[in-house]
C-alpha atoms as a printed R data frame, in Angstrom:
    type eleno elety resid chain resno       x       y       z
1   ATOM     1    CA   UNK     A     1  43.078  13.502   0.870
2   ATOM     2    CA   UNK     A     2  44.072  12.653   4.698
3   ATOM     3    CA   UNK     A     3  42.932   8.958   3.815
4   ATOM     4    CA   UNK     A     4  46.256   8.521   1.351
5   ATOM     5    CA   UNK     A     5  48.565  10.344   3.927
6   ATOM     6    CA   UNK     A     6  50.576   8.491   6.725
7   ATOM     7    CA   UNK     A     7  49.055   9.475   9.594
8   ATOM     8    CA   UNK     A     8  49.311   9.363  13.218
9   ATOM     9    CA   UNK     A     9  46.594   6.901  14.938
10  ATOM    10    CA   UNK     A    10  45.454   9.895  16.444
11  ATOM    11    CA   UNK     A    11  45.408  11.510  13.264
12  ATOM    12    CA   UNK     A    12  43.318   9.088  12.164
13  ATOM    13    CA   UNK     A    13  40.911   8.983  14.176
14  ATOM    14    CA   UNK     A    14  40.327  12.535  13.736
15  ATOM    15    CA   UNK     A    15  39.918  11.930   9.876
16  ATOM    16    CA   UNK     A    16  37.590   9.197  10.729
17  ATOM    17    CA   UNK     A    17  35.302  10.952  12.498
18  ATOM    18    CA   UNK     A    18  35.231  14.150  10.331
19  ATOM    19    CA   UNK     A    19  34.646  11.319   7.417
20  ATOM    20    CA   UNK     A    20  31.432   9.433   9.511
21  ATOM    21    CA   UNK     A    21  30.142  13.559  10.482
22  ATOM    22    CA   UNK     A    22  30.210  13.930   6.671
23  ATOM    23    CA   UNK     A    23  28.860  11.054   5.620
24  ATOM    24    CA   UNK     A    24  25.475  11.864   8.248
25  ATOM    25    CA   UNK     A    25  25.208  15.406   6.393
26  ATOM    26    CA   UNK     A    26  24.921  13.837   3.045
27  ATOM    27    CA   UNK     A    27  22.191  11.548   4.536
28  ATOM    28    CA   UNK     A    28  20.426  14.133   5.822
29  ATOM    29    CA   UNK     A    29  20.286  16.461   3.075
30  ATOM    30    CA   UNK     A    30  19.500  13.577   0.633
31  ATOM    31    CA   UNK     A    31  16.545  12.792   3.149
32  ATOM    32    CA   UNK     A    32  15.674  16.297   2.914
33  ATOM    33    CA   UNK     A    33  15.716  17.206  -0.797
34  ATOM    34    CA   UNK     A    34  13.571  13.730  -0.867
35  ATOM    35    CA   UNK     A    35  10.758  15.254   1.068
36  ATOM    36    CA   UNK     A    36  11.802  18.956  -1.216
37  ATOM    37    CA   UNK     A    37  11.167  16.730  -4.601
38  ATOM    38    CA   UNK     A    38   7.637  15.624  -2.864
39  ATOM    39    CA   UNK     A    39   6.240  19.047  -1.918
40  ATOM    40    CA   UNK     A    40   7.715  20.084  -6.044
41  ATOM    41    CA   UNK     A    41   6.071  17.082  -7.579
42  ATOM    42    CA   UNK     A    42   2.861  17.791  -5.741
43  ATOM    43    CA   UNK     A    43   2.700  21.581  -6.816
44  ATOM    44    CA   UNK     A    44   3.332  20.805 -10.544
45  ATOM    45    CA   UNK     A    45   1.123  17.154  -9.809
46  ATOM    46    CA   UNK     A    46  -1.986  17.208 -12.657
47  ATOM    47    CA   UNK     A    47  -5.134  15.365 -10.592
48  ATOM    48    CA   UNK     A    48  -6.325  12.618 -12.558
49  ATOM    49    CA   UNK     A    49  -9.458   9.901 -11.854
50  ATOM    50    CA   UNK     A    50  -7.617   6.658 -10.884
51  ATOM    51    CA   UNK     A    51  -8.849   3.749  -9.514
52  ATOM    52    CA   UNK     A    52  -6.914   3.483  -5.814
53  ATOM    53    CA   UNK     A    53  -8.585  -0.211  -5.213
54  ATOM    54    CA   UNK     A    54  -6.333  -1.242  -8.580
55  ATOM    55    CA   UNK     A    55  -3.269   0.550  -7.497
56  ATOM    56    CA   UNK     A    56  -2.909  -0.954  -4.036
57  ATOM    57    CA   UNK     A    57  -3.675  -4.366  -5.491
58  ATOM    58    CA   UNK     A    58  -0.785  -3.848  -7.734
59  ATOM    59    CA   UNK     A    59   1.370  -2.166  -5.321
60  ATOM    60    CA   UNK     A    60   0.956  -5.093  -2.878
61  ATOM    61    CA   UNK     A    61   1.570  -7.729  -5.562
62  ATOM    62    CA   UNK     A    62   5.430  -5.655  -5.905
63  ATOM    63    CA   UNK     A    63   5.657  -5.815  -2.057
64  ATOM    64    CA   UNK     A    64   5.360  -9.555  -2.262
65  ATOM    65    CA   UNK     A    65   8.323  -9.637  -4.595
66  ATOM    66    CA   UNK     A    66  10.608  -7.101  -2.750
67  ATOM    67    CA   UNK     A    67   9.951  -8.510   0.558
68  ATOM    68    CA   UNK     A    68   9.827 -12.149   0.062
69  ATOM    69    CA   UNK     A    69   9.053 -14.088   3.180
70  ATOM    70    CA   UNK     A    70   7.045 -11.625   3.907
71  ATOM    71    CA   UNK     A    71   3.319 -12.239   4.328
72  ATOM    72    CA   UNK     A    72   0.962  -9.037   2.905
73  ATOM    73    CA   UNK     A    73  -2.842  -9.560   3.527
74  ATOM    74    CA   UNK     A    74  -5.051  -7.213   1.205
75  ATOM    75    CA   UNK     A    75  -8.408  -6.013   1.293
76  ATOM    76    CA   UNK     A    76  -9.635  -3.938  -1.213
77  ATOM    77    CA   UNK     A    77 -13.447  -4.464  -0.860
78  ATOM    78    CA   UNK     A    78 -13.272  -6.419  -4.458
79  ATOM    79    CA   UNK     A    79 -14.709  -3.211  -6.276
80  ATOM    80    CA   UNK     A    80 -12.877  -0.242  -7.753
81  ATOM    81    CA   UNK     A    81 -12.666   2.733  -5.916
82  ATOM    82    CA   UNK     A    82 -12.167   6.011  -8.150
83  ATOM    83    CA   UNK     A    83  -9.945   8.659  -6.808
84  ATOM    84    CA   UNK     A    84  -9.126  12.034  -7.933
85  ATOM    85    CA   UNK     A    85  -5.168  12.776  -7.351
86  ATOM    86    CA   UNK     A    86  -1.604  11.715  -8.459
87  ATOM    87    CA   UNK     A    87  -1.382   7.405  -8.161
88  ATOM    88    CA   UNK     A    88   2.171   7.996  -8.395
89  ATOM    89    CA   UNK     A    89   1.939  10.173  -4.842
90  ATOM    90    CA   UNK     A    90  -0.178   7.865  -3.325
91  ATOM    91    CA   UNK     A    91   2.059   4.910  -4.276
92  ATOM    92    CA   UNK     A    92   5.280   6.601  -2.560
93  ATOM    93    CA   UNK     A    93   2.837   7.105   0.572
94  ATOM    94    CA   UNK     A    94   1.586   3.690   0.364
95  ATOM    95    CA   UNK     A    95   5.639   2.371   0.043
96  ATOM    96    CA   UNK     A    96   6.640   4.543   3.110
97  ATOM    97    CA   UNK     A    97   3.709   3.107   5.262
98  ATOM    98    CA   UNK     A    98   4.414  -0.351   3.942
99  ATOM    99    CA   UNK     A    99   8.505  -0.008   4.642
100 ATOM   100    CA   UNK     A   100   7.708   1.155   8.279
101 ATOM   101    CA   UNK     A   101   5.684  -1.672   8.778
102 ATOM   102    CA   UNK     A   102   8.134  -4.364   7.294
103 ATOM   103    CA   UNK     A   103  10.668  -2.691   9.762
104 ATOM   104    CA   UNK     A   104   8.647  -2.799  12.783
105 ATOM   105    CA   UNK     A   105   6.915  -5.983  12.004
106 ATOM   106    CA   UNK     A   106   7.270  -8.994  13.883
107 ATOM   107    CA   UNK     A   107   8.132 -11.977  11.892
108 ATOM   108    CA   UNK     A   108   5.710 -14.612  10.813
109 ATOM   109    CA   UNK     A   109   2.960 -12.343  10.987
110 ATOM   110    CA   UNK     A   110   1.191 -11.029   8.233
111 ATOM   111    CA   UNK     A   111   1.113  -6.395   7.344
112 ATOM   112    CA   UNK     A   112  -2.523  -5.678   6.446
113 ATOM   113    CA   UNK     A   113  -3.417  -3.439   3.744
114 ATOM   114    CA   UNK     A   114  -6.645  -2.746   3.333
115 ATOM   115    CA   UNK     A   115  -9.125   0.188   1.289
116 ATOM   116    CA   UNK     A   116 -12.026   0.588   3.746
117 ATOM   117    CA   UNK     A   117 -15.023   2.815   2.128
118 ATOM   118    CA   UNK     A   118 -16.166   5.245   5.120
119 ATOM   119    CA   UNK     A   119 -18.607   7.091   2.894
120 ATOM   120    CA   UNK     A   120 -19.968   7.980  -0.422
121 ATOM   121    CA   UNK     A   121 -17.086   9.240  -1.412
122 ATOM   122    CA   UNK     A   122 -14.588   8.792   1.105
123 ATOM   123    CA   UNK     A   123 -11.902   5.638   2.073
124 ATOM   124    CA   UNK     A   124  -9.789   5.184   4.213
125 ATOM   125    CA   UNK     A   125  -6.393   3.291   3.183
126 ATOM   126    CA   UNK     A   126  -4.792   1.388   6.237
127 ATOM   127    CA   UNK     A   127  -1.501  -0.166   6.813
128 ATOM   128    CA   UNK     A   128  -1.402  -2.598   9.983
129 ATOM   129    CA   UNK     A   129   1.282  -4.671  11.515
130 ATOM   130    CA   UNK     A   130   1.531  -6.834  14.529
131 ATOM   131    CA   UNK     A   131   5.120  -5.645  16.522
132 ATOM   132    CA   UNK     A   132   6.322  -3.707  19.054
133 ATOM   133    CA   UNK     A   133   4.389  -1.048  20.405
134 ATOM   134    CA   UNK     A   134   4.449   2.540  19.565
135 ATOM   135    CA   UNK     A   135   5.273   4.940  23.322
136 ATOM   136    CA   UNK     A   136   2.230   7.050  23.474
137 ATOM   137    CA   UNK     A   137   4.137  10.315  23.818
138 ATOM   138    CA   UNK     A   138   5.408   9.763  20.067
139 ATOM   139    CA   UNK     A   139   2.248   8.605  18.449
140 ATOM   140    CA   UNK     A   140   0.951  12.599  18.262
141 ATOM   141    CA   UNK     A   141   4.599  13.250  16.550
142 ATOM   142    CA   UNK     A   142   5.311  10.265  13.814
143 ATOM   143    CA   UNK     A   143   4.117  12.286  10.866
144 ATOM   144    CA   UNK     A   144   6.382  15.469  12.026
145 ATOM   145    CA   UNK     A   145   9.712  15.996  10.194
146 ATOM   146    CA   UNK     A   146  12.947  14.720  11.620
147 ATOM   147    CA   UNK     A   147  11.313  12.118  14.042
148 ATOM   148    CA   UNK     A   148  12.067   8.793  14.480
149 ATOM   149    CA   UNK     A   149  11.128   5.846  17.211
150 ATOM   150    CA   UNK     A   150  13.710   3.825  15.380
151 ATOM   151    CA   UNK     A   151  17.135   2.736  17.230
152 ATOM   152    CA   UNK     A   152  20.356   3.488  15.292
153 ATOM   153    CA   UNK     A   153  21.945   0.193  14.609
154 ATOM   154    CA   UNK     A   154  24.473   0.174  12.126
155 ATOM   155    CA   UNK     A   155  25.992   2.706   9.849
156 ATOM   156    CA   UNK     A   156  22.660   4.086   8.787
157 ATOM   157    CA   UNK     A   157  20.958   6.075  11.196
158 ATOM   158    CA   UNK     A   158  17.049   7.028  10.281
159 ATOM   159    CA   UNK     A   159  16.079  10.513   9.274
160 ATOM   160    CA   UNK     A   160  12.703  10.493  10.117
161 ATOM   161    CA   UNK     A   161  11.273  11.846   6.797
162 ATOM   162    CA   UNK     A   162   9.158   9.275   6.117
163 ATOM   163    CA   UNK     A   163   5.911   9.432   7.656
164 ATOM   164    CA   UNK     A   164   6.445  13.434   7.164
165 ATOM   165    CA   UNK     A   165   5.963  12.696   3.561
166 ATOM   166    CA   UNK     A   166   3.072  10.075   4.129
167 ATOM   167    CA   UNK     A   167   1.050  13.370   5.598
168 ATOM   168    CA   UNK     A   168   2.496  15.939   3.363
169 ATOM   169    CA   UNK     A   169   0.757  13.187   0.290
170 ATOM   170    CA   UNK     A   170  -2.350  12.455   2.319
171 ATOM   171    CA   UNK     A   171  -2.927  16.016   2.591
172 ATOM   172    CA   UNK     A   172  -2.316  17.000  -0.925
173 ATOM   173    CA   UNK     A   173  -5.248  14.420  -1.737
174 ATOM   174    CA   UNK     A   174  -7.441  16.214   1.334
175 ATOM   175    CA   UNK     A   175  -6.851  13.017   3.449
176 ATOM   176    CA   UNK     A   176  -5.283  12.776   7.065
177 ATOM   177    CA   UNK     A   177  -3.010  10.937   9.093
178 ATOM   178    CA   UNK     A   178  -3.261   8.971  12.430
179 ATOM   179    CA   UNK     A   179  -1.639   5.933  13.903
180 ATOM   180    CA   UNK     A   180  -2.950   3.789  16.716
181 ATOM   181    CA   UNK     A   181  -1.474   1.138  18.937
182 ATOM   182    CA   UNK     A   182  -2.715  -1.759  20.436
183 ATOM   183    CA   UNK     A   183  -0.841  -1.748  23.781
């Protein structure tokens, strides 16, 4: 209401910073009932048999149309690989990886995806990207809520809910986390 008042300058500076202080609250607690809707969808989440070599293929081939000029590199092995879980889940993880990568990327270089079997029954799904380097002291705390190595710039500040999600959905299909850097 402030907005369609005359106001002083100082005045409005006041209402423009109670505006911007708002404006972060709804951005956190829409970053927060995100990760909320996650842990619901996984307790009410049916398992199914799904084949995860077929959904990253097809995941990747939507990357390359939402990121063009982007370069995506996938490996899949060139057989199925069955997996017992929600592919919806595992397609949000796989988006959140593949967002973080296409932020931190550096251009003209390709983001690897690739399904590597490790086992009988086990795989491990990787997300790689040449760019800048990841401080050592963080890599132990990416995949904890509200962290973030990413610089403000702009009017939208990161939550750091992201990778917090990636292991709340590896975990719900008995997976883990890690990140490395090549430094």
């Amino acid at each position: 209401n402030l907005e369609h008042e005359a106001l002083s300058e100082e005045a409005r500076g006041y209402s423009k910073r109670a505006r911007d202080g708002a404006e972060r609250l709804r951005r956190i607690l829409t970053a927060m009932s995100e990760a909320s809707r996650v842990e619901e969808l996984m307790q009410h989440a049916e398992p199914e048999r799904f084949d995860l070599a077929a959904a990253v293929e097809a995941a990747v081939a939507a990357y390359r149309d939402v990121y063009p000029g982007r370069r995506f590199d996938v490996s899949t092995g060139g057989t199925s690989a069955v997996a017992q879980g929600s592919p919806e889940l595992v397609i949000q993880m796989l988006d959140k990886l593949v967002n973080n990568a296409v932020d931190f990327h550096t251009q003209q270089t390709p983001i690897k995806i690739s399904l590597i079997s490790t086992g009988r029954v086990d795989c491990c799904l990787c997300v790689q990207n040449e760019g800048q380097t990841i401080q050592r002291d963080m890599i132990d705390t990416l995949f904890d809520s509200m962290v973030s190595v990413r610089t403000t710039s702009g009017d939208t500040p990161h939550m750091g809910l992201g990778l917090y999600i990636v292991r709340l959905i590896a975990q719900f299909h008995h997976g883990q986390t890690s990140i490395s850097s090549n430094d």
